[in-house]
PDB file of N, CA and C in Angstrom:
ATOM      1  N   UNK A   1     227.459-148.358  20.144  1.00  0.00           N
ATOM      2  CA  UNK A   1     226.437-147.802  19.276  1.00  0.00           C
ATOM      3  C   UNK A   1     225.367-147.168  20.154  1.00  0.00           C
ATOM      4  N   UNK A   2     225.004-145.941  19.846  1.00  0.00           N
ATOM      5  CA  UNK A   2     223.979-145.213  20.595  1.00  0.00           C
ATOM      6  C   UNK A   2     222.587-145.580  20.093  1.00  0.00           C
ATOM      7  N   UNK A   3     221.695-145.892  21.028  1.00  0.00           N
ATOM      8  CA  UNK A   3     220.353-146.361  20.714  1.00  0.00           C
ATOM      9  C   UNK A   3     219.324-145.458  21.384  1.00  0.00           C
ATOM     10  N   UNK A   4     218.231-145.185  20.658  1.00  0.00           N
ATOM     11  CA  UNK A   4     217.077-144.501  21.228  1.00  0.00           C
ATOM     12  C   UNK A   4     215.954-145.521  21.306  1.00  0.00           C
ATOM     13  N   UNK A   5     215.350-145.635  22.486  1.00  0.00           N
ATOM     14  CA  UNK A   5     214.241-146.562  22.698  1.00  0.00           C
ATOM     15  C   UNK A   5     212.944-145.780  22.701  1.00  0.00           C
ATOM     16  N   UNK A   6     211.971-146.239  21.928  1.00  0.00           N
ATOM     17  CA  UNK A   6     210.671-145.586  21.837  1.00  0.00           C
ATOM     18  C   UNK A   6     209.610-146.594  22.269  1.00  0.00           C
ATOM     19  N   UNK A   7     208.827-146.230  23.279  1.00  0.00           N
ATOM     20  CA  UNK A   7     207.753-147.086  23.751  1.00  0.00           C
ATOM     21  C   UNK A   7     208.089-147.705  25.095  1.00  0.00           C
ATOM     22  N   UNK A   8     207.081-148.135  25.804  1.00  0.00           N
ATOM     23  CA  UNK A   8     207.182-148.821  27.097  1.00  0.00           C
ATOM     24  C   UNK A   8     207.470-147.836  28.227  1.00  0.00           C
ATOM     25  N   UNK A   9     206.811-148.052  29.337  1.00  0.00           N
ATOM     26  CA  UNK A   9     207.047-147.232  30.523  1.00  0.00           C
ATOM     27  C   UNK A   9     208.274-147.724  31.281  1.00  0.00           C
ATOM     28  N   UNK A  10     208.390-149.029  31.365  1.00  0.00           N
ATOM     29  CA  UNK A  10     209.520-149.647  32.068  1.00  0.00           C
ATOM     30  C   UNK A  10     210.289-150.530  31.095  1.00  0.00           C
ATOM     31  N   UNK A  11     211.590-150.575  31.272  1.00  0.00           N
ATOM     32  CA  UNK A  11     212.433-151.339  30.356  1.00  0.00           C
ATOM     33  C   UNK A  11     212.883-152.684  30.921  1.00  0.00           C
ATOM     34  N   UNK A  12     212.712-152.896  32.211  1.00  0.00           N
ATOM     35  CA  UNK A  12     213.110-154.169  32.803  1.00  0.00           C
ATOM     36  C   UNK A  12     214.601-154.420  32.614  1.00  0.00           C
ATOM     37  N   UNK A  13     214.952-155.604  32.086  1.00  0.00           N
ATOM     38  CA  UNK A  13     216.358-155.945  31.913  1.00  0.00           C
ATOM     39  C   UNK A  13     216.883-155.631  30.505  1.00  0.00           C
ATOM     40  N   UNK A  14     216.111-154.903  29.724  1.00  0.00           N
ATOM     41  CA  UNK A  14     216.532-154.560  28.366  1.00  0.00           C
ATOM     42  C   UNK A  14     217.817-153.727  28.344  1.00  0.00           C
ATOM     43  N   UNK A  15     218.001-152.729  29.224  1.00  0.00           N
ATOM     44  CA  UNK A  15     219.273-151.992  29.201  1.00  0.00           C
ATOM     45  C   UNK A  15     220.498-152.889  29.403  1.00  0.00           C
ATOM     46  N   UNK A  16     220.374-153.880  30.283  1.00  0.00           N
ATOM     47  CA  UNK A  16     221.491-154.800  30.514  1.00  0.00           C
ATOM     48  C   UNK A  16     221.762-155.651  29.280  1.00  0.00           C
ATOM     49  N   UNK A  17     220.704-156.106  28.619  1.00  0.00           N
ATOM     50  CA  UNK A  17     220.863-156.911  27.397  1.00  0.00           C
ATOM     51  C   UNK A  17     221.534-156.100  26.302  1.00  0.00           C
ATOM     52  N   UNK A  18     221.145-154.838  26.170  1.00  0.00           N
ATOM     53  CA  UNK A  18     221.749-153.973  25.158  1.00  0.00           C
ATOM     54  C   UNK A  18     223.220-153.709  25.486  1.00  0.00           C
ATOM     55  N   UNK A  19     223.513-153.443  26.753  1.00  0.00           N
ATOM     56  CA  UNK A  19     224.892-153.175  27.164  1.00  0.00           C
ATOM     57  C   UNK A  19     225.788-154.377  26.905  1.00  0.00           C
ATOM     58  N   UNK A  20     225.258-155.570  27.106  1.00  0.00           N
ATOM     59  CA  UNK A  20     226.035-156.784  26.867  1.00  0.00           C
ATOM     60  C   UNK A  20     226.412-156.931  25.392  1.00  0.00           C
ATOM     61  N   UNK A  21     225.623-156.345  24.506  1.00  0.00           N
ATOM     62  CA  UNK A  21     225.904-156.397  23.071  1.00  0.00           C
ATOM     63  C   UNK A  21     226.668-155.162  22.588  1.00  0.00           C
ATOM     64  N   UNK A  22     227.012-154.264  23.496  1.00  0.00           N
ATOM     65  CA  UNK A  22     227.796-153.093  23.127  1.00  0.00           C
ATOM     66  C   UNK A  22     226.981-151.862  22.752  1.00  0.00           C
ATOM     67  N   UNK A  23     225.684-151.854  23.068  1.00  0.00           N
ATOM     68  CA  UNK A  23     224.822-150.714  22.787  1.00  0.00           C
ATOM     69  C   UNK A  23     224.681-149.865  24.045  1.00  0.00           C
ATOM     70  N   UNK A  24     224.599-148.562  23.870  1.00  0.00           N
ATOM     71  CA  UNK A  24     224.315-147.685  25.009  1.00  0.00           C
ATOM     72  C   UNK A  24     223.062-146.871  24.680  1.00  0.00           C
ATOM     73  N   UNK A  25     222.226-146.677  25.685  1.00  0.00           N
ATOM     74  CA  UNK A  25     220.960-145.980  25.497  1.00  0.00           C
ATOM     75  C   UNK A  25     221.195-144.478  25.559  1.00  0.00           C
ATOM     76  N   UNK A  26     220.937-143.804  24.444  1.00  0.00           N
ATOM     77  CA  UNK A  26     221.068-142.350  24.386  1.00  0.00           C
ATOM     78  C   UNK A  26     219.831-141.684  24.967  1.00  0.00           C
ATOM     79  N   UNK A  27     218.663-142.322  24.764  1.00  0.00           N
ATOM     80  CA  UNK A  27     217.410-141.741  25.228  1.00  0.00           C
ATOM     81  C   UNK A  27     216.330-142.813  25.247  1.00  0.00           C
ATOM     82  N   UNK A  28     215.368-142.646  26.162  1.00  0.00           N
ATOM     83  CA  UNK A  28     214.179-143.503  26.194  1.00  0.00           C
ATOM     84  C   UNK A  28     212.957-142.597  26.203  1.00  0.00           C
ATOM     85  N   UNK A  29     212.088-142.770  25.226  1.00  0.00           N
ATOM     86  CA  UNK A  29     210.867-141.972  25.093  1.00  0.00           C
ATOM     87  C   UNK A  29     209.688-142.922  25.199  1.00  0.00           C
ATOM     88  N   UNK A  30     208.806-142.697  26.156  1.00  0.00           N
ATOM     89  CA  UNK A  30     207.690-143.622  26.365  1.00  0.00           C
ATOM     90  C   UNK A  30     206.671-143.570  25.234  1.00  0.00           C
ATOM     91  N   UNK A  31     206.529-142.407  24.590  1.00  0.00           N
ATOM     92  CA  UNK A  31     205.566-142.278  23.500  1.00  0.00           C
ATOM     93  C   UNK A  31     204.157-141.986  23.959  1.00  0.00           C
ATOM     94  N   UNK A  32     203.956-141.841  25.253  1.00  0.00           N
ATOM     95  CA  UNK A  32     202.612-141.584  25.790  1.00  0.00           C
ATOM     96  C   UNK A  32     202.193-140.123  25.720  1.00  0.00           C
ATOM     97  N   UNK A  33     203.147-139.223  25.690  1.00  0.00           N
ATOM     98  CA  UNK A  33     202.833-137.797  25.711  1.00  0.00           C
ATOM     99  C   UNK A  33     201.985-137.415  24.500  1.00  0.00           C
ATOM    100  N   UNK A  34     201.045-136.530  24.710  1.00  0.00           N
ATOM    101  CA  UNK A  34     200.155-136.101  23.620  1.00  0.00           C
ATOM    102  C   UNK A  34     200.947-135.498  22.470  1.00  0.00           C
ATOM    103  N   UNK A  35     202.050-134.847  22.770  1.00  0.00           N
ATOM    104  CA  UNK A  35     202.878-134.247  21.720  1.00  0.00           C
ATOM    105  C   UNK A  35     203.446-135.311  20.791  1.00  0.00           C
ATOM    106  N   UNK A  36     203.700-136.507  21.304  1.00  0.00           N
ATOM    107  CA  UNK A  36     204.223-137.581  20.459  1.00  0.00           C
ATOM    108  C   UNK A  36     203.182-138.071  19.465  1.00  0.00           C
ATOM    109  N   UNK A  37     201.908-137.841  19.757  1.00  0.00           N
ATOM    110  CA  UNK A  37     200.845-138.236  18.837  1.00  0.00           C
ATOM    111  C   UNK A  37     200.849-137.360  17.593  1.00  0.00           C
ATOM    112  N   UNK A  38     201.313-136.127  17.743  1.00  0.00           N
ATOM    113  CA  UNK A  38     201.301-135.179  16.627  1.00  0.00           C
ATOM    114  C   UNK A  38     202.608-135.195  15.838  1.00  0.00           C
ATOM    115  N   UNK A  39     203.719-135.209  16.532  1.00  0.00           N
ATOM    116  CA  UNK A  39     205.014-135.226  15.850  1.00  0.00           C
ATOM    117  C   UNK A  39     206.075-135.781  16.782  1.00  0.00           C
ATOM    118  N   UNK A  40     207.093-136.368  16.188  1.00  0.00           N
ATOM    119  CA  UNK A  40     208.172-136.951  16.970  1.00  0.00           C
ATOM    120  C   UNK A  40     209.115-135.864  17.455  1.00  0.00           C
ATOM    121  N   UNK A  41     209.662-136.077  18.634  1.00  0.00           N
ATOM    122  CA  UNK A  41     210.651-135.132  19.152  1.00  0.00           C
ATOM    123  C   UNK A  41     211.999-135.401  18.482  1.00  0.00           C
ATOM    124  N   UNK A  42     212.931-134.517  18.689  1.00  0.00           N
ATOM    125  CA  UNK A  42     214.250-134.648  18.070  1.00  0.00           C
ATOM    126  C   UNK A  42     215.017-135.819  18.674  1.00  0.00           C
ATOM    127  N   UNK A  43     215.851-136.422  17.857  1.00  0.00           N
ATOM    128  CA  UNK A  43     216.712-137.507  18.312  1.00  0.00           C
ATOM    129  C   UNK A  43     218.059-136.932  18.750  1.00  0.00           C
ATOM    130  N   UNK A  44     218.699-137.567  19.731  1.00  0.00           N
ATOM    131  CA  UNK A  44     220.051-137.134  20.070  1.00  0.00           C
ATOM    132  C   UNK A  44     220.952-137.206  18.832  1.00  0.00           C
ATOM    133  N   UNK A  45     221.888-136.307  18.750  1.00  0.00           N
ATOM    134  CA  UNK A  45     222.728-136.142  17.561  1.00  0.00           C
ATOM    135  C   UNK A  45     223.457-137.417  17.142  1.00  0.00           C
ATOM    136  N   UNK A  46     223.970-138.183  18.074  1.00  0.00           N
ATOM    137  CA  UNK A  46     224.786-139.345  17.734  1.00  0.00           C
ATOM    138  C   UNK A  46     224.008-140.666  17.683  1.00  0.00           C
ATOM    139  N   UNK A  47     222.698-140.608  17.512  1.00  0.00           N
ATOM    140  CA  UNK A  47     221.870-141.802  17.454  1.00  0.00           C
ATOM    141  C   UNK A  47     222.195-142.624  16.208  1.00  0.00           C
ATOM    142  N   UNK A  48     222.413-143.925  16.404  1.00  0.00           N
ATOM    143  CA  UNK A  48     222.718-144.811  15.291  1.00  0.00           C
ATOM    144  C   UNK A  48     221.632-145.852  15.056  1.00  0.00           C
ATOM    145  N   UNK A  49     220.790-146.089  16.070  1.00  0.00           N
ATOM    146  CA  UNK A  49     219.733-147.092  15.960  1.00  0.00           C
ATOM    147  C   UNK A  49     218.538-146.648  16.782  1.00  0.00           C
ATOM    148  N   UNK A  50     217.345-146.831  16.226  1.00  0.00           N
ATOM    149  CA  UNK A  50     216.103-146.556  16.950  1.00  0.00           C
ATOM    150  C   UNK A  50     215.374-147.879  17.123  1.00  0.00           C
ATOM    151  N   UNK A  51     214.966-148.169  18.345  1.00  0.00           N
ATOM    152  CA  UNK A  51     214.202-149.386  18.624  1.00  0.00           C
ATOM    153  C   UNK A  51     212.798-148.975  19.025  1.00  0.00           C
ATOM    154  N   UNK A  52     211.812-149.463  18.260  1.00  0.00           N
ATOM    155  CA  UNK A  52     210.400-149.195  18.531  1.00  0.00           C
ATOM    156  C   UNK A  52     209.785-150.423  19.197  1.00  0.00           C
ATOM    157  N   UNK A  53     209.222-150.251  20.374  1.00  0.00           N
ATOM    158  CA  UNK A  53     208.513-151.336  21.047  1.00  0.00           C
ATOM    159  C   UNK A  53     207.053-151.269  20.616  1.00  0.00           C
ATOM    160  N   UNK A  54     206.694-152.089  19.658  1.00  0.00           N
ATOM    161  CA  UNK A  54     205.424-151.986  18.948  1.00  0.00           C
ATOM    162  C   UNK A  54     204.201-152.260  19.811  1.00  0.00           C
ATOM    163  N   UNK A  55     204.328-153.044  20.857  1.00  0.00           N
ATOM    164  CA  UNK A  55     203.155-153.342  21.680  1.00  0.00           C
ATOM    165  C   UNK A  55     202.818-152.211  22.648  1.00  0.00           C
ATOM    166  N   UNK A  56     203.572-151.124  22.621  1.00  0.00           N
ATOM    167  CA  UNK A  56     203.306-149.977  23.484  1.00  0.00           C
ATOM    168  C   UNK A  56     203.116-148.681  22.709  1.00  0.00           C
ATOM    169  N   UNK A  57     203.049-148.754  21.384  1.00  0.00           N
ATOM    170  CA  UNK A  57     202.946-147.544  20.572  1.00  0.00           C
ATOM    171  C   UNK A  57     201.771-147.615  19.616  1.00  0.00           C
ATOM    172  N   UNK A  58     201.154-146.469  19.379  1.00  0.00           N
ATOM    173  CA  UNK A  58     200.115-146.371  18.370  1.00  0.00           C
ATOM    174  C   UNK A  58     200.741-146.201  16.992  1.00  0.00           C
ATOM    175  N   UNK A  59     199.952-146.418  15.969  1.00  0.00           N
ATOM    176  CA  UNK A  59     200.452-146.332  14.596  1.00  0.00           C
ATOM    177  C   UNK A  59     200.970-144.940  14.246  1.00  0.00           C
ATOM    178  N   UNK A  60     200.274-143.901  14.682  1.00  0.00           N
ATOM    179  CA  UNK A  60     200.713-142.539  14.355  1.00  0.00           C
ATOM    180  C   UNK A  60     202.050-142.204  14.994  1.00  0.00           C
ATOM    181  N   UNK A  61     202.254-142.657  16.223  1.00  0.00           N
ATOM    182  CA  UNK A  61     203.521-142.399  16.907  1.00  0.00           C
ATOM    183  C   UNK A  61     204.648-143.121  16.180  1.00  0.00           C
ATOM    184  N   UNK A  62     204.412-144.398  15.838  1.00  0.00           N
ATOM    185  CA  UNK A  62     205.440-145.156  15.110  1.00  0.00           C
ATOM    186  C   UNK A  62     205.754-144.512  13.770  1.00  0.00           C
ATOM    187  N   UNK A  63     204.733-144.075  13.084  1.00  0.00           N
ATOM    188  CA  UNK A  63     204.924-143.454  11.771  1.00  0.00           C
ATOM    189  C   UNK A  63     205.780-142.194  11.877  1.00  0.00           C
ATOM    190  N   UNK A  64     205.505-141.350  12.866  1.00  0.00           N
ATOM    191  CA  UNK A  64     206.261-140.110  12.986  1.00  0.00           C
ATOM    192  C   UNK A  64     207.710-140.376  13.392  1.00  0.00           C
ATOM    193  N   UNK A  65     207.948-141.343  14.272  1.00  0.00           N
ATOM    194  CA  UNK A  65     209.320-141.650  14.657  1.00  0.00           C
ATOM    195  C   UNK A  65     210.088-142.330  13.522  1.00  0.00           C
ATOM    196  N   UNK A  66     209.416-143.180  12.757  1.00  0.00           N
ATOM    197  CA  UNK A  66     210.077-143.799  11.591  1.00  0.00           C
ATOM    198  C   UNK A  66     210.476-142.725  10.568  1.00  0.00           C
ATOM    199  N   UNK A  67     209.592-141.768  10.343  1.00  0.00           N
ATOM    200  CA  UNK A  67     209.895-140.684   9.398  1.00  0.00           C
ATOM    201  C   UNK A  67     211.086-139.869   9.882  1.00  0.00           C
ATOM    202  N   UNK A  68     211.130-139.578  11.176  1.00  0.00           N
ATOM    203  CA  UNK A  68     212.242-138.836  11.748  1.00  0.00           C
ATOM    204  C   UNK A  68     213.554-139.615  11.579  1.00  0.00           C
ATOM    205  N   UNK A  69     213.507-140.905  11.827  1.00  0.00           N
ATOM    206  CA  UNK A  69     214.705-141.738  11.667  1.00  0.00           C
ATOM    207  C   UNK A  69     215.158-141.763  10.212  1.00  0.00           C
ATOM    208  N   UNK A  70     214.211-141.849   9.293  1.00  0.00           N
ATOM    209  CA  UNK A  70     214.556-141.874   7.873  1.00  0.00           C
ATOM    210  C   UNK A  70     215.217-140.562   7.459  1.00  0.00           C
ATOM    211  N   UNK A  71     214.700-139.442   7.938  1.00  0.00           N
ATOM    212  CA  UNK A  71     215.297-138.131   7.642  1.00  0.00           C
ATOM    213  C   UNK A  71     216.742-138.048   8.114  1.00  0.00           C
ATOM    214  N   UNK A  72     217.017-138.645   9.265  1.00  0.00           N
ATOM    215  CA  UNK A  72     218.355-138.585   9.858  1.00  0.00           C
ATOM    216  C   UNK A  72     219.251-139.735   9.422  1.00  0.00           C
ATOM    217  N   UNK A  73     218.729-140.697   8.680  1.00  0.00           N
ATOM    218  CA  UNK A  73     219.527-141.842   8.252  1.00  0.00           C
ATOM    219  C   UNK A  73     219.818-142.822   9.376  1.00  0.00           C
ATOM    220  N   UNK A  74     218.896-142.914  10.332  1.00  0.00           N
ATOM    221  CA  UNK A  74     219.051-143.803  11.482  1.00  0.00           C
ATOM    222  C   UNK A  74     218.327-145.115  11.197  1.00  0.00           C
ATOM    223  N   UNK A  75     218.981-146.217  11.485  1.00  0.00           N
ATOM    224  CA  UNK A  75     218.355-147.535  11.303  1.00  0.00           C
ATOM    225  C   UNK A  75     217.244-147.721  12.328  1.00  0.00           C
ATOM    226  N   UNK A  76     216.198-148.450  11.935  1.00  0.00           N
ATOM    227  CA  UNK A  76     215.052-148.680  12.814  1.00  0.00           C
ATOM    228  C   UNK A  76     214.853-150.178  12.996  1.00  0.00           C
ATOM    229  N   UNK A  77     214.633-150.575  14.238  1.00  0.00           N
ATOM    230  CA  UNK A  77     214.338-151.951  14.574  1.00  0.00           C
ATOM    231  C   UNK A  77     213.022-151.941  15.344  1.00  0.00           C
ATOM    232  N   UNK A  78     212.078-152.759  14.948  1.00  0.00           N
ATOM    233  CA  UNK A  78     210.774-152.813  15.623  1.00  0.00           C
ATOM    234  C   UNK A  78     210.551-154.214  16.189  1.00  0.00           C
ATOM    235  N   UNK A  79     210.121-154.265  17.447  1.00  0.00           N
ATOM    236  CA  UNK A  79     209.847-155.549  18.086  1.00  0.00           C
ATOM    237  C   UNK A  79     208.947-155.325  19.296  1.00  0.00           C
ATOM    238  N   UNK A  80     208.473-156.426  19.861  1.00  0.00           N
ATOM    239  CA  UNK A  80     207.720-156.343  21.112  1.00  0.00           C
ATOM    240  C   UNK A  80     208.674-156.006  22.252  1.00  0.00           C
ATOM    241  N   UNK A  81     208.132-155.499  23.361  1.00  0.00           N
ATOM    242  CA  UNK A  81     208.976-155.169  24.501  1.00  0.00           C
ATOM    243  C   UNK A  81     209.183-156.407  25.363  1.00  0.00           C
ATOM    244  N   UNK A  82     210.042-157.258  24.913  1.00  0.00           N
ATOM    245  CA  UNK A  82     210.489-158.391  25.710  1.00  0.00           C
ATOM    246  C   UNK A  82     211.952-158.616  25.363  1.00  0.00           C
ATOM    247  N   UNK A  83     212.699-159.055  26.338  1.00  0.00           N
ATOM    248  CA  UNK A  83     214.131-159.244  26.112  1.00  0.00           C
ATOM    249  C   UNK A  83     214.380-160.278  25.023  1.00  0.00           C
ATOM    250  N   UNK A  84     213.573-161.331  24.983  1.00  0.00           N
ATOM    251  CA  UNK A  84     213.784-162.368  23.965  1.00  0.00           C
ATOM    252  C   UNK A  84     213.459-161.856  22.562  1.00  0.00           C
ATOM    253  N   UNK A  85     212.386-161.075  22.415  1.00  0.00           N
ATOM    254  CA  UNK A  85     212.049-160.509  21.100  1.00  0.00           C
ATOM    255  C   UNK A  85     213.132-159.541  20.647  1.00  0.00           C
ATOM    256  N   UNK A  86     213.656-158.748  21.570  1.00  0.00           N
ATOM    257  CA  UNK A  86     214.725-157.811  21.243  1.00  0.00           C
ATOM    258  C   UNK A  86     215.984-158.559  20.818  1.00  0.00           C
ATOM    259  N   UNK A  87     216.361-159.591  21.563  1.00  0.00           N
ATOM    260  CA  UNK A  87     217.539-160.395  21.223  1.00  0.00           C
ATOM    261  C   UNK A  87     217.398-160.995  19.826  1.00  0.00           C
ATOM    262  N   UNK A  88     216.210-161.494  19.514  1.00  0.00           N
ATOM    263  CA  UNK A  88     215.971-162.094  18.197  1.00  0.00           C
ATOM    264  C   UNK A  88     216.162-161.066  17.089  1.00  0.00           C
ATOM    265  N   UNK A  89     215.600-159.872  17.264  1.00  0.00           N
ATOM    266  CA  UNK A  89     215.729-158.834  16.244  1.00  0.00           C
ATOM    267  C   UNK A  89     217.160-158.314  16.131  1.00  0.00           C
ATOM    268  N   UNK A  90     217.857-158.186  17.241  1.00  0.00           N
ATOM    269  CA  UNK A  90     219.243-157.731  17.204  1.00  0.00           C
ATOM    270  C   UNK A  90     220.136-158.749  16.496  1.00  0.00           C
ATOM    271  N   UNK A  91     219.850-160.028  16.657  1.00  0.00           N
ATOM    272  CA  UNK A  91     220.656-161.049  15.986  1.00  0.00           C
ATOM    273  C   UNK A  91     220.430-161.029  14.477  1.00  0.00           C
ATOM    274  N   UNK A  92     219.263-160.579  14.035  1.00  0.00           N
ATOM    275  CA  UNK A  92     218.968-160.463  12.602  1.00  0.00           C
ATOM    276  C   UNK A  92     219.532-159.198  11.980  1.00  0.00           C
ATOM    277  N   UNK A  93     219.874-158.223  12.813  1.00  0.00           N
ATOM    278  CA  UNK A  93     220.364-156.940  12.345  1.00  0.00           C
ATOM    279  C   UNK A  93     221.745-157.107  11.730  1.00  0.00           C
ATOM    280  N   UNK A  94     221.833-156.759  10.461  1.00  0.00           N
ATOM    281  CA  UNK A  94     223.133-156.865   9.794  1.00  0.00           C
ATOM    282  C   UNK A  94     223.959-155.628  10.100  1.00  0.00           C
ATOM    283  N   UNK A  95     225.264-155.747  10.071  1.00  0.00           N
ATOM    284  CA  UNK A  95     226.106-154.572  10.348  1.00  0.00           C
ATOM    285  C   UNK A  95     225.844-153.445   9.354  1.00  0.00           C
ATOM    286  N   UNK A  96     226.006-152.220   9.822  1.00  0.00           N
ATOM    287  CA  UNK A  96     225.757-151.037   8.970  1.00  0.00           C
ATOM    288  C   UNK A  96     226.803-150.934   7.895  1.00  0.00           C
TER     289      UNK A  96
END
């Protein structure tokens, strides 16, 4: 499953945790760019899941990326940027 990560400058061991569950990272967007404050950039075509790291994003950035995901029919998962928080949210994620 292709995943887009939004938020955080560094991912630490999150890519390894995602790979262990069968996810591959299509793109990582830090969300710091001024352009992200105004509108979300395009998602890669084959994106199936968007993960928002809430402790690194402002409300406007999250809102624009959520709207973009909704337009494309992409599932959204929001959590803090920690491997344990991500694991917890992924375990709650029901199959599509």
